[in-house]
Amino acid sequence: MTTQPLNLDEIHQLALSCLMQNGADALNAGALANTIMNAERDGSHSHGLFRLPAYVASLRSGKVNGKARPVAKALTPAVISLHGDNGYAPMAHQVGIPALTNAVKTMGIGVLAMTHVHHMAALWPEVEAIAEHNLVGLACTPYMPAVAPAGATKALFGTNPISFAWPRLGKPPVVFDMATAAMAMGEVQIAARDGHTVPLGTGLDAGGNATIDPKAITAGGVLLPFGGHKGSAIAMMVELLAAGLVNENFSFEAKENDNGDGGPPRGGQFILAMSPELIAGDGWEDHCDTFFDRMSTMEGVRMPGARRHKNRLSTAPRNINANLLKTIKDLMRD
Ligand code: NDP
C-alpha cells in the first residue's frame, strides 16, 4: 500500500476544504474536519479521511444538510432532546454535549436523545467529551442493516456501535468504543481494499455460508454480531435505545428511507451521562483507581482506549493511503 505523510494540520485543512467545496459551511465543515483529524491522530483509520468521500456524496446529493443548525431542548431537567437539522453528528454534538453535561452536573444523570443526524464516525469523541467534565458517558447509534441477528442469515441490525468513557483525574479516561458486529464494516471494507482476510465468524457470504473473504461479506453477504446470541442481544438493545427510545429510524427504516448515495442514513443517537461525584460521592476516583491499577497490572491486559491515547501523543505525520488522497483531491476538482 502506497502512503503519503500528512501532518495533522494538513489533514484538517484537506478535510475542511473538501467539505466546504462540496456544500458545507465553515461551522459544519469545521466540526467534521476536527472529527476526521482526531480519528487520524488516534489511529482510528476507518473513521478518518477514509469516510470523506461518503460524507461528500451525501452533501452533494442533498441528503445531508451542510449548513445544519441543531437545536437542543430540555424535555425534563434530565432529558435533552436534540434535533440535528439533518446535519452530520459532530455538529450536533457541539450543541448537545454542553447541554447534557450542564444538566448532569446538577441532576446526577441525563440523557441526550438525538434525532435527524447522520452518524458515520467513531463514537469515542462524544463520550471522551463527556469524560472531560468528570462524568461517565455512554453512547450508541444504529445504522443500516448489515448484521444478522443470531440464528438468521439476513441483515436486520446495523453495526450498532457502543462507546463508554470513565473519567480519571489527571489521566486519560478509560474508553471502549466498539461495533456490536464481530467487525466494524469500515474495517471489513479496509481489509477488502488491502487484500486481507478476516477471521471466521466475522460474516456470511451471499449464500449464508461462513467466509473469511471480506469482499464476499461486502458484496451481498452479511456481518455477524460479536459473541453469538449475547452480542445479538446488545445489538438489539442499541436499536431500542437509539431508535425506539429517541424516536428515530430503526436500522431497517433508515435503509428504507435512504437515497442510497453511499453516505450515512438519517438516524438517531442515544447518549447517557452520569456524575460519579453525585452518585458515588467523595473518594470515587481513588476507589476506581484501585480497580484500574489491579486490572491494568494483570499479565496480558491492556486497557481499552490505551492504543488510541498512545497514538495521540505522537507529533509525527500520519501515513495516508495515496489512492484515498487522489480520490479526495478529485472531489475538490469536480
Ligand atoms: P475494535 O474491535 O478495534 O476495538 C473495540 C474496543 O476494544 C476499542 O475501545 C479498543 O481500544 C479495545 N481493544 C481492542 N483490542 C483490545 C485489547 N487487546 N485489549 C483491550 N482492549 C482492546 O473496534 P471496532 O472495530 O468494533 O469498531 C471500530 C470503530 O467503528 C469504533 O470507533 C466504532 O464507534 C466505529 N463504528 C461506527 C459506526 C457508526 O455508524 N458511526 C458503526 C460501527 C462502528 P483502542 O481504541 O485503544 O484500540
Coordinates of C-alpha atoms and ligand atoms in Angstrom, one line a residue:
M1 CA 0.0 0.0 0.0
T2 CA 1.5 3.4 -1.1
T3 CA 1.1 6.1 1.5
Q4 CA 1.8 9.8 1.8
P5 CA 2.7 11.5 5.0
L6 CA 0.5 14.4 6.2
N7 CA 0.7 16.2 9.4
L8 CA -2.5 16.9 11.5
D9 CA -2.9 20.4 10.3
E10 CA -2.7 19.2 6.7
I11 CA -5.3 16.5 7.4
H12 CA -7.6 19.1 9.0
Q13 CA -7.2 21.6 6.1
L14 CA -7.7 18.9 3.5
A15 CA -11.0 17.7 5.1
L16 CA -12.2 21.3 5.7
S17 CA -11.5 22.5 2.2
C18 CA -13.1 19.3 0.6
L19 CA -16.2 19.6 2.8
M20 CA -16.6 23.4 2.1
Q21 CA -16.1 22.9 -1.6
N22 CA -18.9 20.4 -1.5
G23 CA -21.6 22.4 0.3
A24 CA -20.8 22.5 4.0
D25 CA -20.5 25.9 5.7
A26 CA -17.5 26.7 7.9
L27 CA -19.2 25.6 11.2
N28 CA -20.3 22.2 9.9
A29 CA -17.2 21.5 7.9
G30 CA -15.0 22.6 10.9
A31 CA -16.8 20.2 13.3
L32 CA -16.5 17.3 10.9
A33 CA -12.9 18.1 9.9
N34 CA -12.0 18.0 13.7
T35 CA -13.5 14.6 14.0
I36 CA -11.7 13.3 10.9
M37 CA -8.3 14.8 12.0
N38 CA -8.7 13.4 15.5
A39 CA -9.5 9.9 14.1
E40 CA -6.3 10.0 12.1
R41 CA -4.4 11.4 15.1
D42 CA -5.6 8.4 17.2
G43 CA -5.1 5.8 14.5
S44 CA -8.9 5.3 14.0
H45 CA -8.2 4.9 10.3
S46 CA -11.6 3.5 9.3
H47 CA -13.2 6.7 10.6
G48 CA -10.8 9.4 9.4
L49 CA -10.2 10.6 5.8
F50 CA -11.4 7.2 4.6
R51 CA -15.0 8.4 5.3
L52 CA -14.6 11.7 3.5
P53 CA -15.8 10.5 0.0
A54 CA -19.1 9.2 1.6
Y55 CA -19.6 12.4 3.6
V56 CA -19.2 14.4 0.3
A57 CA -21.6 12.1 -1.5
S58 CA -24.4 12.9 0.9
L59 CA -23.6 16.7 0.8
R60 CA -23.8 16.5 -3.0
S61 CA -27.0 14.5 -3.1
G62 CA -28.6 17.0 -0.7
K63 CA -29.4 14.2 1.8
V64 CA -27.3 15.8 4.5
N65 CA -27.6 19.5 5.3
G66 CA -24.1 21.0 5.3
K67 CA -25.5 24.2 6.9
A68 CA -27.2 22.5 9.8
R69 CA -28.1 24.4 12.9
P70 CA -29.0 21.7 15.5
V71 CA -31.4 22.7 18.3
A72 CA -31.4 21.2 21.9
K73 CA -34.5 21.4 24.1
A74 CA -34.9 20.1 27.7
L75 CA -37.9 17.8 27.9
T76 CA -37.3 17.4 31.6
P77 CA -34.3 18.7 33.7
A78 CA -32.5 15.4 32.9
V79 CA -33.7 14.7 29.3
I80 CA -32.4 16.8 26.5
S81 CA -33.9 16.3 23.0
L82 CA -31.8 17.4 20.1
H83 CA -32.9 17.9 16.5
G84 CA -29.9 17.7 14.3
D85 CA -31.4 19.6 11.4
N86 CA -30.3 16.7 9.1
G87 CA -26.6 17.5 9.5
Y88 CA -23.6 15.4 10.4
A89 CA -23.4 14.3 14.1
P90 CA -20.2 16.2 15.1
M91 CA -22.1 19.5 14.5
A92 CA -25.0 18.2 16.7
H93 CA -22.6 17.2 19.5
Q94 CA -21.2 20.7 19.7
V95 CA -24.7 21.8 20.7
G96 CA -26.0 18.7 22.6
I97 CA -23.0 17.7 24.7
P98 CA -22.7 21.0 26.6
A99 CA -26.5 20.9 27.2
L100 CA -26.2 17.4 28.5
T101 CA -23.2 17.9 30.8
N102 CA -24.7 21.1 32.3
A103 CA -27.8 19.1 33.1
V104 CA -25.9 16.1 34.6
K105 CA -23.8 18.3 36.9
T106 CA -27.0 19.1 38.9
M107 CA -29.2 16.1 38.1
G108 CA -26.6 13.4 38.5
I109 CA -27.8 11.6 35.4
G110 CA -29.1 12.7 32.0
V111 CA -29.9 11.6 28.5
L112 CA -29.3 13.3 25.2
A113 CA -31.8 11.9 22.7
M114 CA -30.6 12.9 19.2
T115 CA -32.8 12.8 16.1
H116 CA -32.3 13.9 12.5
V117 CA -28.5 13.3 12.5
H118 CA -26.2 11.4 10.1
H119 CA -23.5 9.5 12.0
M120 CA -20.7 7.7 10.3
A121 CA -17.8 8.4 12.7
A122 CA -16.3 6.7 15.7
L123 CA -18.3 7.2 18.9
W124 CA -15.4 7.8 21.3
P125 CA -15.2 11.6 20.7
E126 CA -18.7 12.2 22.3
V127 CA -18.0 10.1 25.4
E128 CA -14.5 11.5 25.8
A129 CA -16.0 15.0 25.6
I130 CA -18.4 13.9 28.5
A131 CA -15.5 12.5 30.5
E132 CA -13.6 15.8 30.2
H133 CA -16.3 17.1 32.6
N134 CA -15.6 14.3 35.1
L135 CA -18.7 12.5 34.0
V136 CA -19.3 8.9 32.8
G137 CA -20.5 8.7 29.2
L138 CA -22.2 6.0 27.2
A139 CA -23.3 6.4 23.6
C140 CA -24.8 4.2 20.9
T141 CA -26.3 4.6 17.4
P142 CA -27.9 2.3 14.8
Y143 CA -27.0 2.4 11.1
M144 CA -28.5 0.4 8.2
P145 CA -29.0 -3.4 8.2
A146 CA -25.6 -5.1 7.9
V147 CA -25.7 -7.6 10.7
A148 CA -27.9 -10.8 11.0
P149 CA -29.5 -11.4 14.4
A150 CA -28.1 -14.6 16.0
G151 CA -29.5 -17.6 14.0
A152 CA -30.5 -15.6 10.9
T153 CA -28.7 -15.2 7.6
K154 CA -30.2 -11.9 6.6
A155 CA -29.3 -8.4 8.0
L156 CA -31.6 -6.5 10.4
F157 CA -29.3 -4.7 12.8
G158 CA -26.8 -2.1 11.9
T159 CA -23.2 -2.5 13.1
N160 CA -24.6 -0.6 16.1
P161 CA -21.6 0.7 18.0
I162 CA -21.5 1.4 21.7
S163 CA -18.9 3.6 23.4
F164 CA -18.2 4.2 27.1
A165 CA -15.9 6.5 28.9
W166 CA -14.9 6.5 32.5
P167 CA -13.2 9.7 33.7
R168 CA -9.9 9.6 35.7
L169 CA -8.4 12.6 37.4
G170 CA -5.1 13.7 35.8
K171 CA -5.2 10.8 33.4
P172 CA -6.9 10.0 30.1
P173 CA -10.3 8.4 30.6
V174 CA -10.7 4.6 30.2
V175 CA -12.7 4.2 27.0
F176 CA -14.1 1.5 24.9
D177 CA -15.8 2.0 21.6
M178 CA -16.9 -1.0 19.6
A179 CA -19.2 -2.1 16.9
T180 CA -21.6 -4.9 18.1
A181 CA -20.8 -6.6 14.8
A182 CA -18.0 -9.1 15.0
M183 CA -16.0 -6.5 13.0
A184 CA -17.0 -2.9 12.0
M185 CA -18.0 -2.6 8.3
G186 CA -15.3 0.0 7.8
E187 CA -12.6 -2.5 8.9
V188 CA -14.1 -5.1 6.6
Q189 CA -14.0 -2.6 3.7
I190 CA -10.4 -1.8 4.5
A191 CA -9.5 -5.5 4.6
A192 CA -11.2 -5.9 1.2
R193 CA -9.3 -2.9 -0.2
D194 CA -6.0 -4.1 1.1
G195 CA -6.5 -7.7 0.1
H196 CA -6.5 -9.2 3.7
T197 CA -8.7 -12.0 5.0
V198 CA -11.0 -11.6 8.1
P199 CA -11.4 -14.0 11.0
L200 CA -14.0 -16.8 10.7
G201 CA -17.2 -15.6 12.5
T202 CA -16.9 -12.1 11.0
G203 CA -19.7 -12.7 8.5
L204 CA -21.5 -14.8 5.9
D205 CA -21.4 -14.7 2.1
A206 CA -24.5 -14.1 -0.1
G207 CA -25.4 -17.8 0.2
G208 CA -25.4 -17.7 4.0
N209 CA -22.0 -19.6 4.3
A210 CA -19.3 -18.6 6.8
T211 CA -16.4 -16.8 5.0
I212 CA -13.0 -15.2 5.6
D213 CA -13.2 -13.2 2.4
P214 CA -14.1 -9.6 3.2
K215 CA -15.3 -9.0 -0.4
A216 CA -17.8 -11.8 0.0
I217 CA -19.2 -10.0 3.0
T218 CA -19.3 -6.5 1.5
A219 CA -20.8 -7.8 -1.8
G220 CA -24.2 -9.2 -0.8
G221 CA -23.1 -11.0 2.3
V222 CA -23.8 -10.1 5.9
L223 CA -21.9 -9.5 9.1
L224 CA -22.5 -11.4 12.3
P225 CA -22.8 -10.0 15.8
F226 CA -19.9 -10.4 18.2
G227 CA -20.3 -13.2 20.7
G228 CA -23.2 -15.0 19.2
H229 CA -26.6 -14.6 20.9
K230 CA -25.1 -12.3 23.6
G231 CA -23.8 -9.7 21.1
S232 CA -27.1 -10.1 19.2
A233 CA -29.0 -9.0 22.3
I234 CA -26.8 -6.0 22.8
A235 CA -27.2 -5.0 19.1
M236 CA -30.9 -5.3 19.7
M237 CA -30.6 -3.0 22.7
V238 CA -28.8 -0.4 20.6
E239 CA -31.8 -0.4 18.2
L240 CA -34.2 0.1 21.0
L241 CA -32.3 2.9 22.8
A242 CA -31.1 4.8 19.8
A243 CA -34.2 4.4 17.6
G244 CA -37.1 3.2 19.8
L245 CA -36.4 5.5 22.8
V246 CA -35.2 8.6 20.9
N247 CA -38.0 8.1 18.4
E248 CA -35.9 7.9 15.2
N249 CA -35.3 5.3 12.5
F250 CA -34.5 1.7 13.3
S251 CA -31.7 0.5 11.0
F252 CA -34.2 -1.2 8.7
E253 CA -36.3 2.0 8.5
A254 CA -33.1 4.1 7.9
K255 CA -32.4 2.0 4.8
E256 CA -35.9 2.2 3.5
N257 CA -35.8 6.0 3.8
D258 CA -32.3 6.4 2.4
N259 CA -31.4 7.6 -1.1
G260 CA -28.6 5.1 -1.5
D261 CA -25.9 7.8 -2.1
G262 CA -23.4 5.8 0.0
G263 CA -23.3 8.2 2.9
P264 CA -24.8 7.6 6.3
P265 CA -28.6 7.5 6.6
R266 CA -30.7 9.8 8.8
G267 CA -30.8 8.3 12.3
G268 CA -30.7 8.9 16.0
Q269 CA -28.2 8.6 18.8
F270 CA -28.7 7.8 22.4
I271 CA -26.2 9.4 24.9
L272 CA -26.3 8.8 28.6
A273 CA -24.1 10.8 31.1
M274 CA -23.8 10.2 34.9
S275 CA -21.9 12.0 37.6
P276 CA -19.8 9.8 39.9
E277 CA -19.3 12.7 42.2
L278 CA -23.1 13.0 42.8
I279 CA -23.8 9.2 42.7
A280 CA -20.8 7.6 44.3
G281 CA -19.7 10.6 46.4
D282 CA -16.3 11.6 47.7
G283 CA -13.4 9.2 47.1
W284 CA -14.8 7.7 43.9
E285 CA -11.6 8.5 41.9
D286 CA -9.3 6.7 44.4
H287 CA -11.7 3.8 44.7
C288 CA -11.8 3.3 41.0
D289 CA -8.1 3.8 40.6
T290 CA -7.6 0.7 42.8
F291 CA -9.7 -1.3 40.4
F292 CA -7.9 0.1 37.3
D293 CA -4.5 -0.5 38.9
R294 CA -5.4 -4.1 39.7
M295 CA -6.7 -4.7 36.2
S296 CA -4.0 -2.9 34.2
T297 CA -1.2 -4.7 36.0
M298 CA -2.6 -8.1 35.3
E299 CA -0.4 -10.2 32.9
G300 CA -1.6 -9.8 29.3
V301 CA -4.1 -7.0 29.9
R302 CA -4.1 -3.7 28.0
M303 CA -6.7 -1.1 28.8
P304 CA -9.3 -0.3 26.1
G305 CA -8.6 3.2 24.6
A306 CA -4.9 2.9 25.6
R307 CA -3.8 2.3 21.9
R308 CA -5.5 5.5 20.7
H309 CA -4.3 7.5 23.6
K310 CA -0.8 6.4 23.0
N311 CA -1.1 7.2 19.3
R312 CA -2.4 10.6 20.2
L313 CA 0.9 11.6 21.8
S314 CA 2.8 11.3 18.5
T315 CA 3.5 14.5 16.7
A316 CA 4.8 12.6 13.6
P317 CA 2.9 12.9 10.3
R318 CA 0.3 10.3 9.7
N319 CA 0.7 8.0 6.7
I320 CA -2.4 8.3 4.5
N321 CA -3.3 5.9 1.7
A322 CA -2.2 7.5 -1.6
N323 CA -5.2 6.3 -3.6
L324 CA -7.6 7.8 -1.0
L325 CA -5.8 11.1 -1.3
K326 CA -6.2 11.1 -5.0
T327 CA -9.9 10.3 -4.6
I328 CA -10.3 13.2 -2.2
K329 CA -8.3 15.6 -4.5
D330 CA -10.6 14.6 -7.4
L331 CA -13.6 15.5 -5.2
M332 CA -12.2 19.0 -4.9
R333 CA -11.8 19.4 -8.7
D334 CA -15.2 18.2 -9.9
Ligands
NDP1 P1 -12.2 -2.6 17.9 O1 -12.6 -4.0 17.9 O2 -10.9 -2.3 17.1 O3 -11.9 -2.1 19.3 C1 -13.0 -2.1 20.2 C2 -12.6 -1.6 21.6 O4 -11.7 -2.6 22.2 C3 -11.7 -0.3 21.5 O5 -12.1 0.5 22.6 C4 -10.3 -0.8 21.6 O6 -9.4 0.1 22.2 C5 -10.5 -2.0 22.5 N1 -9.5 -3.1 22.3 C6 -9.0 -3.5 21.1 N2 -8.1 -4.5 21.3 C7 -8.0 -4.7 22.7 C8 -7.3 -5.5 23.5 N3 -6.4 -6.4 23.0 N4 -7.4 -5.3 24.8 C9 -8.2 -4.4 25.3 N5 -9.0 -3.6 24.6 C10 -8.9 -3.7 23.3 O7 -13.4 -1.7 17.4 P2 -14.5 -2.0 16.3 O8 -13.8 -2.5 15.0 O9 -15.6 -2.8 16.9 O10 -15.1 -0.5 16.0 C11 -14.2 0.4 15.3 C12 -14.9 1.8 15.3 O11 -16.0 1.8 14.4 C13 -15.5 2.3 16.6 O12 -14.9 3.6 16.8 C14 -17.0 2.5 16.4 O13 -17.6 3.6 17.0 C15 -17.0 2.7 14.9 N6 -18.3 2.4 14.3 C16 -19.1 3.4 13.9 C17 -20.3 3.2 13.3 C18 -21.3 4.3 13.0 O14 -22.3 4.0 12.5 N7 -21.0 5.5 13.3 C19 -20.8 1.8 13.0 C20 -19.9 0.8 13.5 C21 -18.6 1.1 14.1 P3 -8.4 1.0 21.3 O15 -9.3 2.0 20.6 O16 -7.4 1.6 22.2 O17 -7.7 0.1 20.3

